[in-house]
Amino acid sequence: MTRRRDIGTDDPRVRVRPGRGSRPRTKQRPAHNDAVIGTVIRIDRGHYRIRLADPSLTEDGTGDITAMKARELGRGRVVVGDRVGLVGDISGRRDTRARMVRVEERRTLLRRSAEDGDAAGSQKPVVANADLLVIVVAVADPAPRPRMIDRYLVAAYDAGMEPLLVLTKSDLADAGPLLDLYGPLGVRSVATRLGPSDREDAPEAGGGGRAGLRKAISGRTSVFVGHSGVGKSTLINALVPGADRAIGRVNAVTGRGRHTSTSLQALELPGGGWVIDTPGVRSFGVAHVSSADVLRGFPDLAEVAKECPRGCTHEAGVLECALDEWAAGGADSGQPGESGETDGRAERVDTVAADADTVEQPRTAGDSDAARTARRARVDSFRRLLAPSLEAEDPTIQLGHRR
């Protein structure tokens, strides 16, 4: 006779849920070897818009489908730009959903850190697999914020992305001072004027204009960043026909822009490439970036820094920092870009090289004044970028000095 389970009452109206079996749930998951690959182009309240690598798989041939995330991927692990594996219904028909089952390895990852509240210091992924970080800055209205630009540069070097400085509204003020400030870093720059009377062939400070910007981002994945009101959405509307990104005006009282973009979205460029518009922000935390991470963005300085004492922070005034000897024209000094590196970041350094005569000969303490000036400017500019990252590492460090 089967023994009845004791449920604590004899009332027949009480129904008790049967106990769980003793067999544990397996942690093994399917390999999904048949999953198709796509790229996340927009995220909207848990729904992921995907562009398939093979557009012919969808019914309409566009390659655009909507997907949900599998539970095992966890919360917040998928961002715009991620290449993902998909199973299920990939026809793209209305009211159908595919399922994301894995995230492919990322080439680059742009991250930011929270700066206030309970989440202060925590990292947040922003965009994956992008090539360019396009830092959009208004020359005037609103006024440029160099410290914000510095933080974007720090984030770009940490992510392994190439920075591109785009100056808007260059007809309202002189773009020269900003260009001079970031020239020693080897950051490429383009100045633009956008408005009803803008002409494609109009000469602009810094060279390039809108045509130069198109050439710089063509065939690549670019992330447009900048605080509100600098003209990111206006630029994207000019670059991508039919983008129709919302734009706003700068507040005449506060001098600040208003948030118009509310979400990240990747838009395909005519002729190849993608641009990703991001919401305007008032701050961009870099607490996750160390001084060593910043140094990796400067292959020539990283080579010199190998001679520094262990634990050197490379800040101004630090004893025996090899960067000071290099900047002063020591025996092993060389021009920026001569470290032998061949990646994209090393190529940017070529724009800072001094006169060609010094390139042909070994450097000695008798280097030309122009060469020493170029090296000193580069080291000083690099050290300026250390301030935002080192501040975030140690809350006792205030802007410009230690306690």
Short mmCIF file of C-alpha atoms in Angstrom, two decimals:
data_model
loop_
_atom_site.label_atom_id
_atom_site.label_comp_id
_atom_site.label_asym_id
_atom_site.label_seq_id
_atom_site.Cartn_x
_atom_site.Cartn_y
_atom_site.Cartn_z
CA MET A 1 0.00 0.00 0.00
CA THR A 2 1.36 3.38 -1.07
CA ARG A 3 1.94 5.70 1.84
CA ARG A 4 0.02 8.93 1.52
CA ARG A 5 1.96 12.14 1.62
CA ASP A 6 1.32 14.23 4.73
CA ILE A 7 -0.07 17.59 3.57
CA GLY A 8 -1.02 18.87 7.00
CA THR A 9 -4.79 18.59 6.50
CA ASP A 10 -7.49 16.05 5.66
CA ASP A 11 -9.65 18.54 3.79
CA PRO A 12 -10.16 17.06 0.28
CA ARG A 13 -10.58 20.54 -1.15
CA VAL A 14 -6.92 21.33 -0.52
CA ARG A 15 -4.86 20.62 -3.60
CA VAL A 16 -1.12 20.44 -3.15
CA ARG A 17 1.30 20.89 -6.01
CA PRO A 18 3.27 17.69 -6.54
CA GLY A 19 6.87 17.78 -5.40
CA ARG A 20 9.70 18.32 -7.84
CA GLY A 21 11.59 15.36 -9.15
CA SER A 22 15.05 14.61 -7.90
CA ARG A 23 16.59 14.83 -11.35
CA PRO A 24 18.64 18.06 -11.55
CA ARG A 25 18.32 20.34 -14.56
CA THR A 26 21.23 19.91 -16.94
CA LYS A 27 23.64 22.80 -17.48
CA GLN A 28 24.53 21.62 -20.92
CA ARG A 29 23.17 23.75 -23.72
CA PRO A 30 22.81 23.02 -27.44
CA ALA A 31 25.79 24.09 -29.56
CA HIS A 32 23.50 25.69 -32.18
CA ASN A 33 25.97 24.93 -34.94
CA ASP A 34 23.28 25.80 -37.48
CA ALA A 35 22.77 29.35 -36.13
CA VAL A 36 22.92 32.14 -38.73
CA ILE A 37 24.96 35.28 -38.10
CA GLY A 38 23.59 38.81 -37.91
CA THR A 39 24.51 42.22 -36.48
CA VAL A 40 22.48 44.11 -33.88
CA ILE A 41 21.49 47.50 -35.31
CA ARG A 42 18.92 48.68 -32.74
CA ILE A 43 17.65 47.70 -29.29
CA ASP A 44 14.16 48.73 -28.22
CA ARG A 45 12.70 47.53 -24.90
CA GLY A 46 13.96 43.98 -25.12
CA HIS A 47 13.45 43.64 -28.86
CA TYR A 48 16.59 43.44 -31.01
CA ARG A 49 16.61 44.56 -34.62
CA ILE A 50 19.12 42.47 -36.55
CA ARG A 51 20.67 42.75 -40.01
CA LEU A 52 21.54 39.27 -41.27
CA ALA A 53 24.91 38.69 -42.92
CA ASP A 54 22.99 36.96 -45.73
CA PRO A 55 19.98 39.19 -46.57
CA SER A 56 18.56 36.58 -48.96
CA LEU A 57 17.45 34.50 -45.97
CA THR A 58 14.60 36.92 -45.25
CA GLU A 59 11.35 36.91 -47.17
CA ASP A 60 11.69 40.51 -48.40
CA GLY A 61 15.44 40.29 -49.10
CA THR A 62 16.37 43.19 -46.77
CA GLY A 63 18.03 40.98 -44.15
CA ASP A 64 16.24 42.81 -41.31
CA ILE A 65 14.59 40.69 -38.62
CA THR A 66 13.49 41.09 -35.00
CA ALA A 67 14.84 38.78 -32.30
CA MET A 68 14.57 38.07 -28.60
CA LYS A 69 17.49 37.16 -26.38
CA ALA A 70 17.92 33.67 -24.96
CA ARG A 71 17.86 33.57 -21.18
CA GLU A 72 21.35 32.09 -20.92
CA LEU A 73 22.87 35.23 -22.47
CA GLY A 74 22.09 37.15 -19.29
CA ARG A 75 21.11 40.74 -18.76
CA GLY A 76 22.81 43.60 -20.62
CA ARG A 77 25.29 41.40 -22.47
CA VAL A 78 24.15 42.33 -25.99
CA VAL A 79 24.79 45.82 -27.40
CA VAL A 80 24.46 47.55 -30.76
CA GLY A 81 27.18 46.33 -33.10
CA ASP A 82 27.37 42.84 -31.66
CA ARG A 83 27.53 39.93 -34.11
CA VAL A 84 25.15 37.28 -32.83
CA GLY A 85 24.04 33.73 -33.66
CA LEU A 86 20.32 33.29 -34.35
CA VAL A 87 17.95 30.34 -34.53
CA GLY A 88 14.21 30.02 -35.07
CA ASP A 89 12.14 32.04 -37.51
CA ILE A 90 14.49 34.26 -39.54
CA SER A 91 12.02 35.00 -42.33
CA GLY A 92 11.50 38.58 -41.15
CA ARG A 93 7.71 38.28 -41.54
CA ARG A 94 5.50 40.46 -39.39
CA ASP A 95 4.98 39.26 -35.80
CA THR A 96 7.76 36.67 -36.06
CA ARG A 97 10.75 36.50 -33.75
CA ALA A 98 14.11 34.80 -33.99
CA ARG A 99 16.13 33.89 -30.90
CA MET A 100 19.69 35.04 -30.16
CA VAL A 101 21.66 32.17 -28.69
CA ARG A 102 25.24 33.46 -28.63
CA VAL A 103 27.40 36.56 -29.02
CA GLU A 104 30.42 36.26 -31.31
CA GLU A 105 33.86 37.48 -30.20
CA ARG A 106 34.15 41.27 -30.29
CA ARG A 107 36.88 43.15 -32.14
CA THR A 108 36.40 46.33 -30.11
CA LEU A 109 34.16 47.38 -27.22
CA LEU A 110 33.41 50.99 -26.28
CA ARG A 111 32.61 51.27 -22.57
CA ARG A 112 31.69 53.99 -20.13
CA SER A 113 31.51 54.11 -16.33
CA ALA A 114 28.75 55.39 -14.08
CA GLU A 115 29.89 58.43 -12.08
CA ASP A 116 27.15 58.89 -9.50
CA GLY A 117 24.58 56.98 -7.52
CA ASP A 118 24.87 53.46 -6.19
CA ALA A 119 26.25 52.24 -9.51
CA ALA A 120 29.22 54.67 -9.49
CA GLY A 121 32.29 53.02 -10.98
CA SER A 122 30.42 50.20 -12.67
CA GLN A 123 31.11 49.60 -16.36
CA LYS A 124 28.51 49.72 -19.09
CA PRO A 125 29.19 48.48 -22.64
CA VAL A 126 28.02 50.96 -25.26
CA VAL A 127 28.89 49.71 -28.76
CA ALA A 128 30.77 46.68 -30.06
CA ASN A 129 32.86 46.06 -33.20
CA ALA A 130 33.18 49.72 -34.26
CA ASP A 131 36.26 51.11 -35.99
CA LEU A 132 35.98 54.88 -35.50
CA LEU A 133 34.91 57.01 -32.56
CA VAL A 134 33.69 60.24 -34.18
CA ILE A 135 33.84 62.92 -31.48
CA VAL A 136 31.48 65.70 -32.56
CA VAL A 137 32.27 69.09 -31.01
CA ALA A 138 30.65 72.45 -31.73
CA VAL A 139 33.15 75.30 -32.06
CA ALA A 140 30.47 77.56 -30.56
CA ASP A 141 26.84 77.38 -29.36
CA PRO A 142 27.35 75.36 -27.17
CA ALA A 143 30.96 76.12 -26.27
CA PRO A 144 33.46 73.25 -26.64
CA ARG A 145 34.38 71.23 -23.55
CA PRO A 146 37.99 70.01 -23.90
CA ARG A 147 37.84 67.81 -20.80
CA MET A 148 34.89 65.93 -22.30
CA ILE A 149 36.87 65.48 -25.53
CA ASP A 150 39.77 64.13 -23.46
CA ARG A 151 37.48 61.54 -21.87
CA TYR A 152 36.20 60.41 -25.24
CA LEU A 153 39.79 60.02 -26.43
CA VAL A 154 40.65 57.94 -23.35
CA ALA A 155 37.62 55.70 -24.02
CA ALA A 156 38.61 55.33 -27.69
CA TYR A 157 42.18 54.25 -26.89
CA ASP A 158 40.88 51.80 -24.28
CA ALA A 159 38.41 50.32 -26.79
CA GLY A 160 40.99 49.95 -29.56
CA MET A 161 39.14 52.42 -31.79
CA GLU A 162 40.57 55.25 -33.86
CA PRO A 163 39.32 58.70 -32.79
CA LEU A 164 38.20 61.30 -35.33
CA LEU A 165 37.49 64.86 -34.19
CA VAL A 166 34.66 66.57 -36.10
CA LEU A 167 34.18 70.29 -35.46
CA THR A 168 30.73 71.64 -36.31
CA LYS A 169 29.50 75.23 -36.65
CA SER A 170 32.96 76.34 -37.76
CA ASP A 171 31.39 79.42 -39.38
CA LEU A 172 30.53 80.76 -35.89
CA ALA A 173 34.06 80.77 -34.45
CA ASP A 174 37.67 79.93 -35.25
CA ALA A 175 38.36 76.18 -35.12
CA GLY A 176 42.14 76.76 -35.02
CA PRO A 177 42.64 76.69 -31.21
CA LEU A 178 40.92 73.31 -30.85
CA LEU A 179 42.84 71.88 -33.80
CA ASP A 180 46.11 73.09 -32.28
CA LEU A 181 45.21 71.53 -28.90
CA TYR A 182 44.79 68.02 -30.32
CA GLY A 183 47.33 68.19 -33.14
CA PRO A 184 50.23 66.80 -31.03
CA LEU A 185 48.15 63.69 -30.28
CA GLY A 186 47.91 62.85 -33.96
CA VAL A 187 44.10 62.91 -33.85
CA ARG A 188 42.61 63.38 -37.31
CA SER A 189 40.14 66.25 -37.53
CA VAL A 190 37.51 67.61 -39.91
CA ALA A 191 35.66 70.92 -39.61
CA THR A 192 32.17 71.28 -41.07
CA ARG A 193 29.48 73.87 -41.58
CA LEU A 194 25.95 72.58 -41.85
CA GLY A 195 23.01 74.78 -42.67
CA PRO A 196 20.61 75.84 -45.42
CA SER A 197 23.32 77.78 -47.24
CA ASP A 198 26.08 75.19 -46.84
CA ARG A 199 27.96 74.38 -50.04
CA GLU A 200 29.75 71.05 -50.55
CA ASP A 201 32.79 72.74 -52.03
CA ALA A 202 33.13 75.51 -49.45
CA PRO A 203 36.67 75.67 -47.98
CA GLU A 204 36.65 74.96 -44.24
CA ALA A 205 39.14 75.19 -41.40
CA GLY A 206 40.93 71.92 -40.78
CA GLY A 207 40.18 70.68 -44.32
CA GLY A 208 37.72 68.17 -45.56
CA GLY A 209 34.28 69.53 -44.78
CA ARG A 210 31.30 67.26 -45.29
CA ALA A 211 32.95 65.52 -48.26
CA GLY A 212 36.06 64.85 -46.16
CA LEU A 213 33.93 63.37 -43.39
CA ARG A 214 32.19 61.05 -45.85
CA LYS A 215 35.56 59.85 -47.12
CA ALA A 216 36.87 59.27 -43.59
CA ILE A 217 33.93 57.08 -42.50
CA SER A 218 33.21 55.30 -45.80
CA GLY A 219 33.36 51.53 -45.53
CA ARG A 220 33.83 51.60 -41.75
CA THR A 221 31.64 51.39 -38.65
CA SER A 222 31.64 54.77 -36.90
CA VAL A 223 30.14 55.79 -33.55
CA PHE A 224 29.09 59.44 -33.27
CA VAL A 225 29.41 60.80 -29.73
CA GLY A 226 29.17 64.24 -28.16
CA HIS A 227 27.14 66.18 -25.64
CA SER A 228 23.70 67.50 -26.51
CA GLY A 229 23.42 70.30 -29.04
CA VAL A 230 26.68 69.79 -30.95
CA GLY A 231 24.94 68.59 -34.13
CA LYS A 232 25.36 64.80 -34.20
CA SER A 233 21.87 64.13 -35.53
CA THR A 234 22.13 66.98 -38.04
CA LEU A 235 25.36 65.48 -39.38
CA ILE A 236 23.85 62.02 -39.64
CA ASN A 237 20.77 63.33 -41.46
CA ALA A 238 23.14 64.92 -43.99
CA LEU A 239 25.23 61.75 -44.38
CA VAL A 240 22.41 59.18 -44.49
CA PRO A 241 19.46 60.08 -46.72
CA GLY A 242 16.20 59.18 -45.02
CA ALA A 243 17.74 58.83 -41.54
CA ASP A 244 15.28 61.42 -40.19
CA ARG A 245 16.95 61.68 -36.77
CA ALA A 246 15.25 64.22 -34.50
CA ILE A 247 17.12 67.50 -34.03
CA GLY A 248 16.70 70.36 -31.56
CA ARG A 249 18.00 73.82 -30.74
CA VAL A 250 20.40 74.96 -28.07
CA ASN A 251 18.69 76.58 -25.07
CA ALA A 252 19.33 80.32 -25.34
CA VAL A 253 19.29 80.74 -21.53
CA THR A 254 21.46 77.83 -20.36
CA GLY A 255 23.57 77.46 -23.50
CA ARG A 256 23.01 73.71 -23.40
CA GLY A 257 21.60 71.38 -25.98
CA ARG A 258 18.48 69.32 -25.51
CA HIS A 259 18.33 65.54 -25.71
CA THR A 260 16.74 64.48 -29.00
CA SER A 261 18.24 61.04 -29.70
CA THR A 262 16.96 58.61 -27.07
CA SER A 263 18.50 55.34 -28.25
CA LEU A 264 21.43 53.95 -30.19
CA GLN A 265 20.77 53.08 -33.80
CA ALA A 266 23.05 51.86 -36.58
CA LEU A 267 22.34 53.34 -40.02
CA GLU A 268 23.81 52.11 -43.28
CA LEU A 269 25.82 54.60 -45.32
CA PRO A 270 25.31 54.92 -49.07
CA GLY A 271 28.30 53.24 -50.68
CA GLY A 272 29.16 51.09 -47.66
CA GLY A 273 29.79 51.48 -43.95
CA TRP A 274 27.65 52.20 -40.91
CA VAL A 275 27.13 55.16 -38.58
CA ILE A 276 25.82 54.69 -35.05
CA ASP A 277 24.07 57.66 -33.49
CA THR A 278 24.21 57.83 -29.69
CA PRO A 279 22.14 59.94 -27.26
CA GLY A 280 23.79 63.16 -26.12
CA VAL A 281 25.34 62.94 -22.67
CA ARG A 282 26.43 65.45 -20.04
CA SER A 283 29.33 63.27 -18.84
CA PHE A 284 31.26 60.19 -19.94
CA GLY A 285 32.87 58.21 -17.12
CA VAL A 286 36.23 56.48 -17.65
CA ALA A 287 36.75 54.92 -14.21
CA HIS A 288 37.46 51.58 -15.87
CA VAL A 289 40.47 52.94 -17.80
CA SER A 290 43.94 52.88 -16.26
CA SER A 291 46.97 54.94 -17.28
CA ALA A 292 48.43 51.78 -18.89
CA ASP A 293 45.29 51.48 -21.04
CA VAL A 294 45.76 55.06 -22.27
CA LEU A 295 49.44 54.44 -23.01
CA ARG A 296 48.52 51.58 -25.37
CA GLY A 297 46.96 54.18 -27.66
CA PHE A 298 50.43 55.68 -28.25
CA PRO A 299 52.76 52.98 -29.62
CA ASP A 300 55.77 55.32 -29.79
CA LEU A 301 55.40 56.45 -26.18
CA ALA A 302 54.69 52.90 -25.01
CA GLU A 303 58.05 51.85 -26.47
CA VAL A 304 59.82 54.66 -24.62
CA ALA A 305 57.94 53.89 -21.38
CA LYS A 306 59.52 50.41 -21.24
CA GLU A 307 62.56 52.18 -19.76
CA CYS A 308 60.50 53.69 -16.92
CA PRO A 309 60.85 52.34 -13.35
CA ARG A 310 58.30 49.75 -12.27
CA GLY A 311 55.02 51.40 -11.22
CA CYS A 312 55.72 54.68 -13.01
CA THR A 313 52.49 56.63 -13.59
CA HIS A 314 54.10 58.81 -16.32
CA GLU A 315 52.63 61.95 -14.77
CA ALA A 316 54.44 65.29 -14.87
CA GLY A 317 57.04 65.57 -12.13
CA VAL A 318 57.46 61.82 -11.58
CA LEU A 319 61.15 61.04 -11.01
CA GLU A 320 63.06 59.02 -13.63
CA CYS A 321 60.15 58.87 -16.09
CA ALA A 322 61.68 57.94 -19.45
CA LEU A 323 59.17 60.13 -21.28
CA ASP A 324 60.89 63.25 -19.94
CA GLU A 325 64.29 62.17 -21.23
CA TRP A 326 62.77 61.30 -24.63
CA ALA A 327 61.01 64.66 -24.84
CA ALA A 328 64.23 66.47 -23.96
CA GLY A 329 66.10 64.74 -26.82
CA GLY A 330 67.99 61.92 -25.10
CA ALA A 331 70.29 59.55 -26.97
CA ASP A 332 67.49 57.15 -27.94
CA SER A 333 65.00 59.83 -28.87
CA GLY A 334 63.04 59.48 -32.09
CA GLN A 335 60.16 61.09 -33.80
CA PRO A 336 56.62 59.98 -33.03
CA GLY A 337 55.60 57.04 -35.17
CA GLU A 338 59.07 55.39 -35.37
CA SER A 339 58.36 52.58 -32.95
CA GLY A 340 57.92 50.09 -35.81
CA GLU A 341 54.21 49.59 -35.09
CA THR A 342 52.02 49.11 -38.13
CA ASP A 343 48.51 49.21 -36.71
CA GLY A 344 46.02 51.99 -37.37
CA ARG A 345 46.90 53.92 -34.26
CA ALA A 346 50.56 54.08 -35.21
CA GLU A 347 49.61 55.52 -38.60
CA ARG A 348 47.93 58.46 -36.87
CA VAL A 349 51.21 59.37 -35.24
CA ASP A 350 52.75 60.13 -38.63
CA THR A 351 50.87 63.42 -38.73
CA VAL A 352 52.95 64.71 -35.83
CA ALA A 353 56.40 63.97 -37.27
CA ALA A 354 58.77 66.93 -37.34
CA ASP A 355 61.11 67.95 -40.18
CA ALA A 356 62.23 65.23 -42.59
CA ASP A 357 65.97 65.82 -42.12
CA THR A 358 65.88 64.38 -38.60
CA VAL A 359 64.13 61.23 -39.79
CA GLU A 360 67.15 60.16 -41.82
CA GLN A 361 69.70 60.38 -39.02
CA PRO A 362 70.03 58.93 -35.50
CA ARG A 363 68.84 61.29 -32.77
CA THR A 364 71.33 62.75 -30.34
CA ALA A 365 71.20 65.32 -27.59
CA GLY A 366 71.71 67.90 -30.34
CA ASP A 367 68.28 67.37 -31.90
CA SER A 368 66.74 70.36 -33.63
CA ASP A 369 64.53 72.66 -31.60
CA ALA A 370 61.56 71.74 -33.80
CA ALA A 371 61.97 68.02 -33.06
CA ARG A 372 62.25 68.60 -29.32
CA THR A 373 59.23 70.89 -29.37
CA ALA A 374 57.18 68.25 -31.19
CA ARG A 375 58.17 65.54 -28.70
CA ARG A 376 57.49 67.75 -25.69
CA ALA A 377 54.06 68.72 -27.05
CA ARG A 378 53.20 65.05 -27.60
CA VAL A 379 54.22 64.00 -24.09
CA ASP A 380 52.37 66.94 -22.52
CA SER A 381 49.23 66.11 -24.53
CA PHE A 382 49.42 62.46 -23.48
CA ARG A 383 49.74 63.49 -19.84
CA ARG A 384 46.68 65.69 -20.15
CA LEU A 385 44.67 62.59 -21.05
CA LEU A 386 45.89 60.82 -17.90
CA ALA A 387 44.00 63.25 -15.66
CA PRO A 388 40.46 61.93 -16.27
CA SER A 389 41.49 58.27 -16.01
CA LEU A 390 43.66 58.74 -12.92
CA GLU A 391 40.96 60.83 -11.23
CA ALA A 392 38.58 57.94 -11.64
CA GLU A 393 41.11 55.44 -10.26
CA ASP A 394 41.74 57.38 -7.07
CA PRO A 395 39.07 59.70 -5.59
CA THR A 396 41.76 61.61 -3.67
CA ILE A 397 43.19 62.95 -6.93
CA GLN A 398 41.75 66.31 -7.89
CA LEU A 399 42.00 67.96 -11.29
CA GLY A 400 45.59 68.88 -11.95
CA HIS A 401 47.20 67.79 -8.69
CA ARG A 402 47.43 65.14 -5.98
CA ARG A 403 46.61 65.71 -2.35
#
